[in-house]
Protein backbone atom coordinates (compact mmCIF):
# COMPACT_ATOMS: atom_id res chain seq x y z
CA UNK A 1 121.47 -11.64 77.14
CA UNK A 2 123.11 -8.75 75.32
CA UNK A 3 125.89 -10.97 73.95
CA UNK A 4 123.40 -13.04 71.92
CA UNK A 5 120.76 -10.34 71.42
CA UNK A 6 121.10 -10.23 67.59
CA UNK A 7 120.76 -14.02 67.39
CA UNK A 8 117.60 -14.08 69.51
CA UNK A 9 116.02 -11.20 67.62
CA UNK A 10 116.74 -12.94 64.32
CA UNK A 11 115.10 -16.16 65.51
CA UNK A 12 112.03 -14.26 66.70
CA UNK A 13 111.80 -12.37 63.41
CA UNK A 14 112.24 -15.53 61.33
CA UNK A 15 109.71 -17.54 63.35
CA UNK A 16 112.25 -20.11 64.55
CA UNK A 17 111.25 -21.93 67.77
CA UNK A 18 113.93 -22.11 70.43
CA UNK A 19 114.50 -22.86 74.11
CA UNK A 20 116.28 -20.40 76.36
CA UNK A 21 118.36 -21.55 79.34
CA UNK A 22 119.03 -18.82 81.92
CA UNK A 23 121.27 -18.94 85.00
CA UNK A 24 118.96 -17.89 87.83
CA UNK A 25 121.11 -18.57 90.90
CA UNK A 26 124.76 -19.10 91.74
CA UNK A 27 126.07 -20.56 95.00
CA UNK A 28 129.79 -20.37 95.68
CA UNK A 29 132.23 -20.13 92.80
CA UNK A 30 130.73 -20.41 89.30
CA UNK A 31 131.88 -19.33 85.83
CA UNK A 32 128.80 -17.27 84.86
CA UNK A 33 126.56 -14.89 86.81
CA UNK A 34 122.75 -14.91 87.08
CA UNK A 35 121.29 -13.78 83.78
CA UNK A 36 123.76 -15.64 81.54
CA UNK A 37 121.85 -17.38 78.75
CA UNK A 38 122.15 -20.16 76.19
CA UNK A 39 119.66 -20.71 73.37
CA UNK A 40 118.98 -23.92 71.43
CA UNK A 41 116.77 -23.66 68.36
CA UNK A 42 114.71 -26.25 66.52
CA UNK A 43 117.62 -27.07 64.22
CA UNK A 44 119.89 -27.80 67.20
CA UNK A 45 121.97 -24.63 66.78
CA UNK A 46 123.42 -23.29 70.04
CA UNK A 47 124.31 -19.69 70.89
CA UNK A 48 125.46 -18.31 74.23
CA UNK A 49 126.81 -19.98 77.35
CA UNK A 50 125.67 -20.70 80.90
CA UNK A 51 128.85 -22.18 82.35
CA UNK A 52 131.76 -21.65 79.99
CA UNK A 53 131.48 -25.27 78.83
CA UNK A 54 131.12 -27.23 82.08
CA UNK A 55 127.45 -28.20 81.79
CA UNK A 56 126.49 -27.03 78.31
CA UNK A 57 126.06 -30.55 76.91
CA UNK A 58 123.51 -31.51 79.55
CA UNK A 59 121.71 -28.17 79.30
CA UNK A 60 121.51 -28.72 75.54
CA UNK A 61 119.67 -32.01 76.07
CA UNK A 62 117.31 -30.43 78.61
CA UNK A 63 116.62 -27.57 76.19
CA UNK A 64 115.77 -30.04 73.42
CA UNK A 65 113.32 -31.82 75.73
CA UNK A 66 111.69 -28.55 76.78
CA UNK A 67 111.44 -27.42 73.17
CA UNK A 68 109.76 -30.74 72.33
CA UNK A 69 107.00 -29.95 74.83
CA UNK A 70 108.31 -31.13 78.21
CA UNK A 71 107.47 -27.81 79.85
CA UNK A 72 109.68 -25.30 81.70
CA UNK A 73 112.20 -26.75 84.13
CA UNK A 74 114.73 -25.57 86.69
CA UNK A 75 117.86 -27.77 86.74
CA UNK A 76 120.75 -27.59 89.19
CA UNK A 77 124.42 -28.46 88.76
CA UNK A 78 127.10 -28.77 91.42
CA UNK A 79 130.74 -29.73 91.65
CA UNK A 80 131.63 -32.55 89.29
CA UNK A 81 132.97 -35.94 90.28
CA UNK A 82 134.79 -38.65 88.35
CA UNK A 83 131.58 -40.26 87.12
CA UNK A 84 129.80 -37.03 86.22
CA UNK A 85 132.58 -34.86 84.91
CA UNK A 86 130.63 -33.95 81.79
CA UNK A 87 127.68 -32.52 83.72
CA UNK A 88 129.27 -30.97 86.79
CA UNK A 89 131.06 -27.73 87.60
CA UNK A 90 134.79 -28.05 88.11
CA UNK A 91 135.00 -24.76 90.05
CA UNK A 92 133.29 -26.01 93.19
CA UNK A 93 130.05 -24.00 93.10
CA UNK A 94 126.50 -24.77 92.10
CA UNK A 95 124.18 -23.10 89.59
CA UNK A 96 120.45 -23.23 88.99
CA UNK A 97 119.25 -22.86 85.41
CA UNK A 98 115.73 -22.14 84.16
CA UNK A 99 114.97 -23.70 80.76
CA UNK A 100 111.84 -22.60 78.93
CA UNK A 101 110.66 -22.69 75.34
CA UNK A 102 109.55 -19.97 72.96
CA UNK A 103 107.80 -22.40 70.66
CA UNK A 104 104.71 -20.44 69.58
CA UNK A 105 104.46 -17.26 67.56
CA UNK A 106 102.80 -15.48 70.50
CA UNK A 107 105.63 -16.43 72.88
CA UNK A 108 108.25 -15.20 70.41
CA UNK A 109 106.35 -11.97 69.79
CA UNK A 110 106.24 -11.27 73.55
CA UNK A 111 109.96 -11.94 73.87
CA UNK A 112 110.74 -9.88 70.75
CA UNK A 113 109.10 -6.85 72.35
CA UNK A 114 111.45 -7.19 75.32
CA UNK A 115 114.47 -7.74 73.07
CA UNK A 116 113.60 -4.57 71.14
CA UNK A 117 113.58 -2.59 74.39
CA UNK A 118 116.96 -4.03 75.40
CA UNK A 119 118.41 -3.22 71.97
CA UNK A 120 117.15 0.36 72.32
CA UNK A 121 118.71 0.66 75.82
CA UNK A 122 115.27 1.09 77.36
CA UNK A 123 114.93 -0.22 80.94
CA UNK A 124 112.85 -3.38 81.31
CA UNK A 125 112.64 -6.35 83.67
CA UNK A 126 111.36 -9.90 83.28
CA UNK A 127 109.89 -11.76 86.26
CA UNK A 128 109.61 -15.55 85.92
CA UNK A 129 108.22 -18.08 88.40
CA UNK A 130 110.81 -20.70 89.33
CA UNK A 131 108.95 -22.83 91.85
CA UNK A 132 106.22 -22.98 94.45
CA UNK A 133 102.51 -22.21 94.48
CA UNK A 134 102.46 -20.70 90.98
CA UNK A 135 103.06 -22.07 87.50
CA UNK A 136 106.75 -22.60 86.76
CA UNK A 137 107.75 -20.44 83.80
CA UNK A 138 104.90 -17.93 84.22
CA UNK A 139 106.27 -14.62 83.04
CA UNK A 140 105.60 -10.93 83.69
CA UNK A 141 107.30 -8.05 81.87
CA UNK A 142 107.88 -4.98 84.05
CA UNK A 143 108.73 -1.48 82.89
CA UNK A 144 109.30 1.75 84.86
CA UNK A 145 106.20 3.37 86.33
CA UNK A 146 106.14 6.07 83.64
CA UNK A 147 106.32 3.52 80.77
CA UNK A 148 103.48 1.60 79.07
CA UNK A 149 101.76 -1.31 80.86
CA UNK A 150 103.38 -4.58 81.85
CA UNK A 151 102.18 -7.61 79.83
CA UNK A 152 101.87 -11.12 81.20
CA UNK A 153 100.85 -12.51 84.59
CA UNK A 154 102.33 -14.72 87.28
CA UNK A 155 98.94 -16.12 88.17
CA UNK A 156 97.31 -13.69 90.61
CA UNK A 157 96.69 -9.97 90.76
CA UNK A 158 98.32 -9.66 94.17
CA UNK A 159 101.47 -11.50 93.08
CA UNK A 160 101.69 -9.39 89.91
CA UNK A 161 101.39 -6.17 91.92
CA UNK A 162 104.03 -7.13 94.50
CA UNK A 163 106.50 -8.38 91.90
CA UNK A 164 105.97 -5.31 89.71
CA UNK A 165 106.75 -3.02 92.65
CA UNK A 166 109.89 -4.93 93.63
CA UNK A 167 111.06 -5.37 90.03
CA UNK A 168 110.92 -1.61 89.50
CA UNK A 169 113.13 -1.14 92.54
CA UNK A 170 115.64 -3.69 91.26
CA UNK A 171 115.50 -2.10 87.82
CA UNK A 172 116.36 1.31 89.23
CA UNK A 173 119.45 -0.23 90.86
CA UNK A 174 120.37 -2.40 87.89
CA UNK A 175 120.18 -5.55 90.05
CA UNK A 176 118.98 -9.06 89.21
CA UNK A 177 117.69 -11.32 91.99
CA UNK A 178 115.37 -14.11 93.16
CA UNK A 179 112.47 -12.81 95.27
CA UNK A 180 110.11 -14.84 97.47
CA UNK A 181 106.39 -14.25 98.00
CA UNK A 182 103.18 -15.79 99.18
CA UNK A 183 100.83 -17.14 96.53
CA UNK A 184 98.90 -13.85 96.50
CA UNK A 185 101.98 -11.64 96.69
CA UNK A 186 102.44 -11.56 100.44
CA UNK A 187 105.93 -10.54 101.44
CA UNK A 188 108.01 -12.34 104.06
CA UNK A 189 106.63 -15.66 102.82
CA UNK A 190 108.41 -18.48 100.98
CA UNK A 191 105.65 -19.96 98.82
CA UNK A 192 106.68 -18.68 95.37
CA UNK A 193 110.21 -18.10 94.02
CA UNK A 194 110.39 -15.45 91.29
CA UNK A 195 113.49 -14.67 89.26
CA UNK A 196 113.63 -10.97 88.39
CA UNK A 197 116.03 -10.27 85.53
CA UNK A 198 116.65 -6.59 84.93
CA UNK A 199 117.95 -4.94 81.78
CA UNK A 200 119.12 -1.47 82.66
CA UNK A 201 120.88 0.71 80.08
CA UNK A 202 124.65 0.13 79.99
CA UNK A 203 126.62 2.03 82.65
CA UNK A 204 128.43 5.14 81.51
CA UNK A 205 132.15 5.79 81.31
CA UNK A 206 133.06 9.47 81.05
CA UNK A 207 136.60 10.03 79.79
CA UNK A 208 137.93 13.58 80.08
CA UNK A 209 140.99 14.64 78.11
CA UNK A 210 141.36 13.78 74.41
CA UNK A 211 144.84 12.23 74.63
CA UNK A 212 146.24 8.90 73.44
CA UNK A 213 145.57 7.33 76.84
CA UNK A 214 141.94 8.40 76.48
CA UNK A 215 141.63 6.61 73.14
CA UNK A 216 142.88 3.38 74.69
CA UNK A 217 140.65 3.82 77.75
CA UNK A 218 137.63 4.43 75.51
CA UNK A 219 138.36 1.21 73.63
CA UNK A 220 138.59 -0.93 76.75
CA UNK A 221 135.56 0.82 78.25
CA UNK A 222 133.50 -0.19 75.24
CA UNK A 223 134.86 -3.73 75.50
CA UNK A 224 133.69 -3.90 79.14
CA UNK A 225 130.18 -2.86 78.13
CA UNK A 226 130.20 0.81 79.09
CA UNK A 227 128.56 3.55 77.07
CA UNK A 228 131.65 5.71 76.57
CA UNK A 229 131.75 9.48 76.25
CA UNK A 230 134.99 11.35 75.56
CA UNK A 231 134.99 15.05 76.43
CA UNK A 232 137.57 17.77 75.75
CA UNK A 233 137.31 21.51 75.18
CA UNK A 234 139.82 21.50 72.31
CA UNK A 235 138.12 21.08 68.90
CA UNK A 236 141.31 19.87 67.22
CA UNK A 237 141.58 16.94 69.64
CA UNK A 238 137.95 16.00 70.40
CA UNK A 239 137.14 14.43 67.04
CA UNK A 240 135.29 11.31 65.98
CA UNK A 241 138.29 10.21 63.91
CA UNK A 242 140.51 10.05 67.01
CA UNK A 243 137.91 8.16 69.08
CA UNK A 244 136.06 5.81 66.72
CA UNK A 245 134.99 3.38 69.46
CA UNK A 246 133.43 6.03 71.74
CA UNK A 247 129.64 6.28 71.73
CA UNK A 248 129.93 10.06 71.69
CA UNK A 249 132.64 12.71 71.52
CA UNK A 250 131.79 16.02 73.19
CA UNK A 251 133.54 19.34 72.70
CA UNK A 252 132.97 21.30 75.90
CA UNK A 253 134.67 22.41 79.07
CA UNK A 254 134.75 19.22 81.15
CA UNK A 255 133.13 20.58 84.31
CA UNK A 256 130.40 22.29 82.29
CA UNK A 257 129.56 19.06 80.49
CA UNK A 258 129.67 16.98 83.68
CA UNK A 259 127.26 19.31 85.44
CA UNK A 260 124.78 18.96 82.57
CA UNK A 261 124.88 15.20 81.97
CA UNK A 262 123.48 12.20 83.81
CA UNK A 263 125.71 10.46 86.35
CA UNK A 264 124.52 7.59 88.53
CA UNK A 265 125.97 5.10 90.99
CA UNK A 266 127.26 2.88 88.14
CA UNK A 267 129.16 5.62 86.29
CA UNK A 268 132.96 5.52 85.95
CA UNK A 269 134.69 8.89 85.55
CA UNK A 270 138.26 8.92 84.18
CA UNK A 271 140.04 12.28 84.35
CA UNK A 272 143.06 12.21 82.03
CA UNK A 273 143.42 15.92 81.36
CA UNK A 274 146.73 16.65 83.17
CA UNK A 275 145.84 20.34 83.48
CA UNK A 276 144.69 22.00 86.73
CA UNK A 277 142.59 24.48 84.72
CA UNK A 278 140.44 21.50 83.73
CA UNK A 279 141.10 19.11 86.62
CA UNK A 280 140.12 21.20 89.63
CA UNK A 281 136.68 22.45 88.54
CA UNK A 282 135.98 19.05 86.96
CA UNK A 283 136.83 17.13 90.13
CA UNK A 284 134.84 19.53 92.31
CA UNK A 285 131.85 18.72 90.11
CA UNK A 286 132.65 14.97 89.95
CA UNK A 287 132.86 14.65 93.72
CA UNK A 288 129.32 16.01 94.01
CA UNK A 289 128.02 13.07 91.94
CA UNK A 290 127.23 9.49 93.07
CA UNK A 291 129.72 8.06 90.52
CA UNK A 292 131.04 4.60 91.40
CA UNK A 293 134.60 5.44 90.38
CA UNK A 294 136.56 8.66 89.91
CA UNK A 295 140.07 8.01 88.61
CA UNK A 296 142.58 10.80 87.98
CA UNK A 297 145.80 10.52 85.98
CA UNK A 298 149.01 12.16 87.10
CA UNK A 299 152.22 11.67 89.05
CA UNK A 300 152.31 11.61 92.84
CA UNK A 301 153.63 15.16 92.80
CA UNK A 302 150.78 16.22 90.52
CA UNK A 303 148.30 14.46 92.78
CA UNK A 304 149.69 16.22 95.87
CA UNK A 305 149.38 19.59 94.15
CA UNK A 306 145.87 18.68 92.97
CA UNK A 307 144.77 17.82 96.51
CA UNK A 308 146.07 21.19 97.74
CA UNK A 309 144.05 23.00 95.07
CA UNK A 310 140.93 20.96 95.82
CA UNK A 311 141.17 21.69 99.54
CA UNK A 312 141.48 25.37 98.71
CA UNK A 313 138.31 24.99 96.62
CA UNK A 314 136.48 23.72 99.69
CA UNK A 315 136.56 19.95 99.14
CA UNK A 316 136.73 18.03 102.42
CA UNK A 317 138.80 14.93 103.23
CA UNK A 318 135.87 12.53 103.01
CA UNK A 319 135.25 13.52 99.39
CA UNK A 320 138.96 13.55 98.54
CA UNK A 321 139.21 9.95 99.74
CA UNK A 322 136.94 8.93 96.84
CA UNK A 323 139.62 9.80 94.29
CA UNK A 324 141.56 6.94 92.70
CA UNK A 325 144.80 8.79 92.03
CA UNK A 326 147.27 8.11 90.60
CA UNK A 327 144.80 6.20 88.45
CA UNK A 328 144.98 2.44 87.89
CA UNK A 329 146.51 -0.63 89.52
CA UNK A 330 150.25 -1.20 89.66
CA UNK A 331 150.78 -3.45 86.63
CA UNK A 332 154.01 -1.83 85.48
CA UNK A 333 152.14 -0.30 82.55
CA UNK A 334 154.10 1.79 80.05
CA UNK A 335 152.04 2.24 76.89
CA UNK A 336 148.61 3.92 76.65
CA UNK A 337 147.07 0.51 76.03
CA UNK A 338 148.73 -1.02 79.09
CA UNK A 339 147.68 1.99 81.16
CA UNK A 340 144.11 1.54 79.96
CA UNK A 341 144.24 -2.07 81.17
CA UNK A 342 145.42 -0.92 84.60
CA UNK A 343 142.57 1.63 84.76
CA UNK A 344 140.04 -1.00 83.72
CA UNK A 345 141.43 -3.40 86.32
CA UNK A 346 140.97 -0.82 89.05
CA UNK A 347 137.40 -0.09 87.92
CA UNK A 348 136.61 -3.82 88.09
CA UNK A 349 138.28 -4.05 91.49
CA UNK A 350 136.13 -1.18 92.81
CA UNK A 351 132.99 -2.76 91.38
CA UNK A 352 133.48 -6.24 92.82
CA UNK A 353 135.65 -5.62 95.87
CA UNK A 354 138.71 -7.52 94.70
CA UNK A 355 142.12 -7.19 96.31
CA UNK A 356 144.09 -6.47 93.13
CA UNK A 357 146.59 -9.17 94.17
CA UNK A 358 147.54 -12.25 92.10
CA UNK A 359 144.96 -15.00 92.60
CA UNK A 360 147.79 -17.49 93.09
CA UNK A 361 148.74 -15.68 96.32
CA UNK A 362 145.22 -15.91 97.74
CA UNK A 363 142.94 -18.59 99.14
CA UNK A 364 139.16 -18.80 99.15
CA UNK A 365 136.61 -18.02 96.49
CA UNK A 366 137.85 -16.62 93.19
CA UNK A 367 134.57 -14.84 92.36
CA UNK A 368 133.76 -12.01 94.76
CA UNK A 369 130.29 -10.96 95.74
CA UNK A 370 129.04 -7.55 94.63
CA UNK A 371 126.46 -5.91 92.42
CA UNK A 372 124.39 -8.34 90.41
CA UNK A 373 125.14 -8.83 86.75
CA UNK A 374 123.94 -6.18 84.27
CA UNK A 375 121.95 -6.87 81.27
């Protein structure tokens, strides 16, 4: 959604009707994850993608039909064959796509409110009925418990209450999923399928050490969708001019800043400081956090010395095993930019459970399981 957010907001603001196709389920290998979207407006203009090109033409036709009043639909696509190459997936998987229209001013206003929250990095979830004993396309907007009320309904008070509770749990984890319920919200029943799409704020990347490698890492972190912070205690180095792509540049002792800022299970921490005065207290603090990734730059000799200092500071072996050091995958990187790619590759590997080996040497599915797609 975020990749076409400006386009959707513009259509809502300009009163342009459009249909939105959303990937709601993926089985096996597929080019896009649940939550990927494609929009077709009344003029036939297309933005976004649900399959990287495999089924877009057919989805376009379905979207035009839905926009013309056919009603919301869930369509499925599987592996293509010789006769159906234009409407099948060549990668061997299957995808289910929900297509619904935002044809009226009221529908666009409701969606615009959600888009505004996403643009402001405010957490919000959308729950949409896919099938079963409730109206396909019925929609409920869910916000955290301490936020204003949730507009919309899925058809019954019990179903709304159950979905709201579960959607808040998924939102806290940043996960998107299909949930099943009874018609009145009973759990452990299979009467109603509800797609819960969460839009959590972007994950954070904390880069410590204002060096040239940090500038490259900040750039690729932004490219991957992280909210990037660069931190260094040296005023001459921690400047906006040196890190134009970072969301914020902080001048502070690294461990002091880390202890005062928010870190969650999606956060990536990159320690590029090269100085034990900074590294040791920073890593002691980092290893107390639930960060998904803690990468530390330095040679093997530096890493060995660092481990000795951390043990002396009271860090046990279980916590030390969390460190990715020396940082990055073995790509033969030489330049700061190449090193940043190797760091990014390792972060992706940690997130999705990849092997880090060439795909040509492996068999089986290309796309690994792992955390659901982020907004």
